Tab-separated table of C-alpha atoms and ligand atoms in Angstrom:
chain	number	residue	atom	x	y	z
A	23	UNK	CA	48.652	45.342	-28.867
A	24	UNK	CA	49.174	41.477	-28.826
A	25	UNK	CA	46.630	38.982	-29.905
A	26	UNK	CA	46.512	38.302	-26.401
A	27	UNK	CA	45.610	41.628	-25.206
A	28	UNK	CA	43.405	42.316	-27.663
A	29	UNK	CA	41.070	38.822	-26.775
A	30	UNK	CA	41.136	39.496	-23.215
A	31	UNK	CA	39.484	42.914	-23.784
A	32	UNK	CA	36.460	41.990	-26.033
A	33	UNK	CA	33.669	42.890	-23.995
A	34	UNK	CA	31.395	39.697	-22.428
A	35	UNK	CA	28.660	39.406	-25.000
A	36	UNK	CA	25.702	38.677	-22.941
A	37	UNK	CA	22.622	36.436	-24.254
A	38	UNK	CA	19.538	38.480	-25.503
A	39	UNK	CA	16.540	37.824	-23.640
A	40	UNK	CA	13.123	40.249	-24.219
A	41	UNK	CA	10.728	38.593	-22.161
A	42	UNK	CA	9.777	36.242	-19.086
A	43	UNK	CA	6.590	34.887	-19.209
A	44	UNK	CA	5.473	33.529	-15.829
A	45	UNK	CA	2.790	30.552	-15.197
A	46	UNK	CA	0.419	31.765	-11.999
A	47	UNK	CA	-0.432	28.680	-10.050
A	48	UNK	CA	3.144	26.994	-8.786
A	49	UNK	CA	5.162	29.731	-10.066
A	50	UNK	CA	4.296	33.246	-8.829
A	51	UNK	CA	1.534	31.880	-5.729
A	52	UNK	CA	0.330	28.598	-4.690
A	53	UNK	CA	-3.394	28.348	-4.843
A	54	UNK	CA	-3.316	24.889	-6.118
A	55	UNK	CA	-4.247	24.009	-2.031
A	56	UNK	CA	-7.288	26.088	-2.750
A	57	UNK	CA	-8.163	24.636	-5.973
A	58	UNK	CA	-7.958	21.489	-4.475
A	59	UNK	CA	-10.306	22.190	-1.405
A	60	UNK	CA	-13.378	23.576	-3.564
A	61	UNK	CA	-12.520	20.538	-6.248
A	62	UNK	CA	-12.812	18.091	-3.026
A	63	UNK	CA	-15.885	19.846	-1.719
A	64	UNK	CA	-17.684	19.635	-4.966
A	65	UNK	CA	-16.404	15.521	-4.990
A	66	UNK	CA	-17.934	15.259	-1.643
A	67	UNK	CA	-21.085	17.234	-2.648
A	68	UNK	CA	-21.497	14.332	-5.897
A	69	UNK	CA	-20.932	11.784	-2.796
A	70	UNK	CA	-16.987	10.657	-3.361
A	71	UNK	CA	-13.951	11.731	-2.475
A	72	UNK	CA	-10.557	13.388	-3.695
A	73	UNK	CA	-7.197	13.035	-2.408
A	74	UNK	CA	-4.355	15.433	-2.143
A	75	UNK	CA	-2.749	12.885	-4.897
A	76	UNK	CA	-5.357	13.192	-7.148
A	77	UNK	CA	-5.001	17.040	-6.785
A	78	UNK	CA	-1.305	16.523	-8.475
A	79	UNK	CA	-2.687	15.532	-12.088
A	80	UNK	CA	-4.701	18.833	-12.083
A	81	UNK	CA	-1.919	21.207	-12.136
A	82	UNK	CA	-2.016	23.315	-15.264
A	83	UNK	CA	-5.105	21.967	-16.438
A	84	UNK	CA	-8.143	23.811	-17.626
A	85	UNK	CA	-10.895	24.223	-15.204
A	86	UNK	CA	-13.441	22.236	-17.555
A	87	UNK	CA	-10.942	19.505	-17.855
A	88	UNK	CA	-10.365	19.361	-14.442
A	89	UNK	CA	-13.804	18.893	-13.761
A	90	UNK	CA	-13.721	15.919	-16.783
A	91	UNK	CA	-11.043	14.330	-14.568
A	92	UNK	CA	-12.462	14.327	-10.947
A	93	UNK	CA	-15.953	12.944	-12.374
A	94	UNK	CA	-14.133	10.085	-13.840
A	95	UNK	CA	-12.266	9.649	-10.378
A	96	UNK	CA	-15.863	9.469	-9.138
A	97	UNK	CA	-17.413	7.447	-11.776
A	98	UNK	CA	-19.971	10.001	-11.918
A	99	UNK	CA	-22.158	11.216	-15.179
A	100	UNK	CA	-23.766	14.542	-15.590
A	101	UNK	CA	-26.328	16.558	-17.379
A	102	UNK	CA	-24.630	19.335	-19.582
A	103	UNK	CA	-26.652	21.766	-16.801
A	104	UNK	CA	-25.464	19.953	-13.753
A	105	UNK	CA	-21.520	20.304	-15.577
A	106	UNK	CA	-22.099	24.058	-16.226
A	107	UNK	CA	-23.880	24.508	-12.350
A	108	UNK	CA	-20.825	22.266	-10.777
A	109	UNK	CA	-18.164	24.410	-12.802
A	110	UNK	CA	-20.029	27.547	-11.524
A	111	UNK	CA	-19.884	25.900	-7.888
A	112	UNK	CA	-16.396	25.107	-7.851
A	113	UNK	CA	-15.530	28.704	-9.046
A	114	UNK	CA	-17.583	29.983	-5.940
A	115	UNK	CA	-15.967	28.304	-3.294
A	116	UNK	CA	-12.796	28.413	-4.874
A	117	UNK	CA	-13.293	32.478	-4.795
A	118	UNK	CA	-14.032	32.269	-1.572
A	119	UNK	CA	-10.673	31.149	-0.357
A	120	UNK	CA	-8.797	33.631	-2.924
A	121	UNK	CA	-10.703	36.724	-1.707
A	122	UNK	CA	-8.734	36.395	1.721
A	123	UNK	CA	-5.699	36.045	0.216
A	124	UNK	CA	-2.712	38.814	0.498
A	125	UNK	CA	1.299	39.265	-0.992
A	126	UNK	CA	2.272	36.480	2.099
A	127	UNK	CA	1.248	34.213	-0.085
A	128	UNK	CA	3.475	34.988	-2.871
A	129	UNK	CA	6.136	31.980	-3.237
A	130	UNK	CA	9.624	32.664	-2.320
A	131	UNK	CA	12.014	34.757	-3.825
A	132	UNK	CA	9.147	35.852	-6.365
A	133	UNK	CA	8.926	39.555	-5.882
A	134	UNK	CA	12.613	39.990	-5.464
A	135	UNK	CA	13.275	37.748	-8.991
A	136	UNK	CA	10.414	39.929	-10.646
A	137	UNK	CA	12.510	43.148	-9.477
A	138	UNK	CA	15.730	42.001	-11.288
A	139	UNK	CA	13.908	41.298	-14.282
A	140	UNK	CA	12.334	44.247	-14.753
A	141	UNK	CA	15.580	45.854	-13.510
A	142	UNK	CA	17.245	44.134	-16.244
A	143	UNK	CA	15.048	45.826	-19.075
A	144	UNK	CA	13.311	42.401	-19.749
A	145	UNK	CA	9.832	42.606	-20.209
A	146	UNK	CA	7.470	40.151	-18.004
A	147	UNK	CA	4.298	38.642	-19.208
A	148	UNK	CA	1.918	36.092	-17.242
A	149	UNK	CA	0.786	32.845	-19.295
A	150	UNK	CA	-1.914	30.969	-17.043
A	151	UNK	CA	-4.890	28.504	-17.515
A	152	UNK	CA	-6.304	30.429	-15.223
A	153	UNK	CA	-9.746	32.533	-15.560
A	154	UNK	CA	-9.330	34.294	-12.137
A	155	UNK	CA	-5.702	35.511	-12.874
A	156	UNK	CA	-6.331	38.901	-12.809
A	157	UNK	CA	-7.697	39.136	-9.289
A	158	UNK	CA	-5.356	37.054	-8.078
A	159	UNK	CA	-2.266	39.112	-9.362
A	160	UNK	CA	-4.438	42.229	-7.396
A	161	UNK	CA	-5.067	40.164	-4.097
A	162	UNK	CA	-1.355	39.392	-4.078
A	163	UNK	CA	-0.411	42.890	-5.384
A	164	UNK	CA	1.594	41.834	-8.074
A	165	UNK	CA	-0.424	43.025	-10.905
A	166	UNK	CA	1.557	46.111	-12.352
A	167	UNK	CA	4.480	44.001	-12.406
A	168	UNK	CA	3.155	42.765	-15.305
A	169	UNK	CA	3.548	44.146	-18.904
A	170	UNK	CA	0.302	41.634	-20.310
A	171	UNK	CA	-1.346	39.353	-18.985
A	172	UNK	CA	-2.953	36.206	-20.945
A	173	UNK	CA	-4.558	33.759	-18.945
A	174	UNK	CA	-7.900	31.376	-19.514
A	175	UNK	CA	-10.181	33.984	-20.677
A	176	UNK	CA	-7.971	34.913	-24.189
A	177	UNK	CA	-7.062	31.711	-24.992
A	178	UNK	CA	-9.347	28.638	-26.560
A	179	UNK	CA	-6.678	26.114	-26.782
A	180	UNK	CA	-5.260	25.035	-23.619
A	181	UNK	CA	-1.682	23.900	-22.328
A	182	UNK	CA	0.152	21.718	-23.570
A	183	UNK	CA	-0.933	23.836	-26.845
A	184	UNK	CA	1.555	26.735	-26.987
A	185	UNK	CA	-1.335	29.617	-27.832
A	186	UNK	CA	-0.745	31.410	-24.328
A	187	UNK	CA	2.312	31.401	-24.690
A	188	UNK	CA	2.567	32.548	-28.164
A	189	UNK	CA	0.253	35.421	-27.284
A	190	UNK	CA	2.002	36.590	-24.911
A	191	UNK	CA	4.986	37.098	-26.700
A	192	UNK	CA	2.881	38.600	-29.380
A	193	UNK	CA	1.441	41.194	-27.243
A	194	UNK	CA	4.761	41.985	-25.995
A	195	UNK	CA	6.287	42.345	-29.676
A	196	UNK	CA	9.180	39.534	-28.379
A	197	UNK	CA	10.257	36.452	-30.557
A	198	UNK	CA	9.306	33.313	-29.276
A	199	UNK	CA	13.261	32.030	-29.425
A	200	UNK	CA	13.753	35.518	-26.833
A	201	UNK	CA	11.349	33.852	-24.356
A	202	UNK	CA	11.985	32.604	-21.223
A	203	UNK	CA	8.588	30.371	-19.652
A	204	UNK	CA	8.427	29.618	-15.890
A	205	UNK	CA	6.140	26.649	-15.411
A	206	UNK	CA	5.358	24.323	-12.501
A	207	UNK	CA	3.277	22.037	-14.612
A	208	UNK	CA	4.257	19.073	-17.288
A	209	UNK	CA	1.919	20.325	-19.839
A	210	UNK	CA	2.992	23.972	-19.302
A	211	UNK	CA	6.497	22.744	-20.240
A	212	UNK	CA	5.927	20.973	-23.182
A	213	UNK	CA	3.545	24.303	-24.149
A	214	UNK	CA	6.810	26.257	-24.018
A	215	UNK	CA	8.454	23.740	-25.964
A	216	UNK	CA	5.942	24.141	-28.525
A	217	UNK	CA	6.178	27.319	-28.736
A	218	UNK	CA	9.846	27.304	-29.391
A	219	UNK	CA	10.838	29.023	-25.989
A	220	UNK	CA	13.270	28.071	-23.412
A	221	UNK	CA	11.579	26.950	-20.577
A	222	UNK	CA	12.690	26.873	-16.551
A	223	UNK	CA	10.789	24.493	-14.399
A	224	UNK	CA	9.769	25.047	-10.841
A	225	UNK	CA	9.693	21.915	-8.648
A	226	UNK	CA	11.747	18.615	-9.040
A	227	UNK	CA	13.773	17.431	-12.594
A	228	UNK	CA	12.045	13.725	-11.901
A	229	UNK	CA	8.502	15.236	-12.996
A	230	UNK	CA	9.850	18.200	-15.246
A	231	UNK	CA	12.366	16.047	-17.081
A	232	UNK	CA	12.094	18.613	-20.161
A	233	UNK	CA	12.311	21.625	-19.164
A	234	UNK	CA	15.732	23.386	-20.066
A	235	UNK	CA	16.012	23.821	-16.441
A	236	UNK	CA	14.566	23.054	-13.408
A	237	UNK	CA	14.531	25.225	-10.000
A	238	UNK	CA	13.122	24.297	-6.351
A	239	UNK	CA	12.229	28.221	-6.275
A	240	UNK	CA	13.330	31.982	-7.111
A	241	UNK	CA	15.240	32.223	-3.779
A	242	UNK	CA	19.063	33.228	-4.286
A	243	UNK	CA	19.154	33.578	-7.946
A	244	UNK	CA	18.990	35.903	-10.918
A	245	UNK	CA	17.905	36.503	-14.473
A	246	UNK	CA	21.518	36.493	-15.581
A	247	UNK	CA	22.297	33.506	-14.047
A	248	UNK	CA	19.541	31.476	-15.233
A	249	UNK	CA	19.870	32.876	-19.077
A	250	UNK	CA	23.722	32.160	-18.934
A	251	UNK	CA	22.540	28.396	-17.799
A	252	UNK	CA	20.115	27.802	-20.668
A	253	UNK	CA	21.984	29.736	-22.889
B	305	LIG	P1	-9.379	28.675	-12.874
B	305	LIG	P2	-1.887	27.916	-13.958
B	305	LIG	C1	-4.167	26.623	-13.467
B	305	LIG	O1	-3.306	27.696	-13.208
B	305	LIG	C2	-4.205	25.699	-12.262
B	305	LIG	O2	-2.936	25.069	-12.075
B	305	LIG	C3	-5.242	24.641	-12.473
B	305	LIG	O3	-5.320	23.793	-11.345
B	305	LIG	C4	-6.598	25.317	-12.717
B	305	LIG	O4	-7.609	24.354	-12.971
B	305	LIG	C5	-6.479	26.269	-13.925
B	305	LIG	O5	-5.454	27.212	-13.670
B	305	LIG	C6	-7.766	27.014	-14.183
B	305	LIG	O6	-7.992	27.889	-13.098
B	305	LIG	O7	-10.384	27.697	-12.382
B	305	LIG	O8	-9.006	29.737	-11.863
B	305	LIG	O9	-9.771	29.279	-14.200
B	305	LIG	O10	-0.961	26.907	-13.345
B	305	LIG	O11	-2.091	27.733	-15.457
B	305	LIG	O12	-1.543	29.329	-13.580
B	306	LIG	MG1	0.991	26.200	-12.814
């Protein structure tokens, strides 16, 4: 056989990836328009507003620290009670909008990309801030897709710290450099930078400069594809 012959037959040696581990909010469903109509119903109940814009800067942050942020918007102070009773609020009305949610709201190309994955022998893990990420998954019926799930209630150090991150690759028995992270949110990249994983970003390269990658969505691409690009 010639040297030739003998290169052009080595098999393709794919890259090695164990495990995707998808943010929630901005990745798998949008509920950031809910988040933001309970958030601007509580500003409105404290008697100021909150704009659409302001909505933007709390993407990926922690429900407490969201609440830290619209207060200063409003310039208002309160009690450690009245925090704990508006945090309660906002979770109410917030609930109220999830509740009547279904699968239509699952972003596009989601359920299909989550198919190839899992197709693929890659296992998929969910990494979100979010305390109410179980019931979402179920409203959207998404939730045995998932091989763990570690979202705001197993985690005490939030994004851009890498701990949900690094737990779920834990869980799942994966290396962190055999991660993949989908995030929509600045601080959820630099969370998978920290934790040494390769990160995709959903939305626009002008706000997720570091990500390894940025996608508009999951429509009309695979796991292959994107492992071969940030690879
Ligand atoms: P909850 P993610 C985040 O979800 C949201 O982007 C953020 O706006 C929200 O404050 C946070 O979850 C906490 O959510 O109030 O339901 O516990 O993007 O990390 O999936
Ligand atoms: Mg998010």
């Amino acid at each position: 056989m010639s040297d030739q012959a003998s290169v052009s037959s080595d098999p393709v040696v794919k890259p090695v990836i164990g495990c995707c581990i998808f943010d929630l909010d901005g990745v798998i469903v949008d509920t950031a328009k809910y988040h933001y109509l309970a958030w601007k119903r509580l500003a409105n109940s404290l008697g100021f507003d909150f704009t659409e814009a302001d909505n933007e800067h709390l993407k990926g942050v922690s429900r407490v620290e969201s609440l830290k942020l619209i207060l200063n918007i409003g310039s208002v102070e309160l009690t450690q009670a009245d925090f704990d009773t508006a945090l309660l609020n906002k979770n109410a009305w917030y609930l109220e909008y999830i509740n009547k949610i279904g699968p239509e709201e699952i972003l596009p190309g989601v359920s299909e990309f989550l198919t190839d994955v899992r197709t693929k022998g890659i296992k998929i893990a969910l990494g979100s801030a979010s305390k109410n990420a179980q019931l979402i998954l179920e409203r959207i019926k998404l939730l045995d897709q998932f091989d763990t799930i570690v979202d705001g209630n197993k985690v005490a150090n939030a994004k851009p710290d890498p701990e949900v991150f690094l737990k779920a690759a834990r869980e799942l028995g994966v290396a962190p450099a055999d991660c993949i992270v989908f995030e929509d949110a600045v601080a959820g990249v630099q969370a998978a930078l920290n934790a040494n994983m390769k990160v995709i970003g959903i939305g626009v390269d002008t706000v997720l400069q570091h990500a390894n990658l940025v996608i508009a969505n999951f429509q009309h691409t695979t796991i292959d594809e994107l492992v071969a690009k940030v690879s």
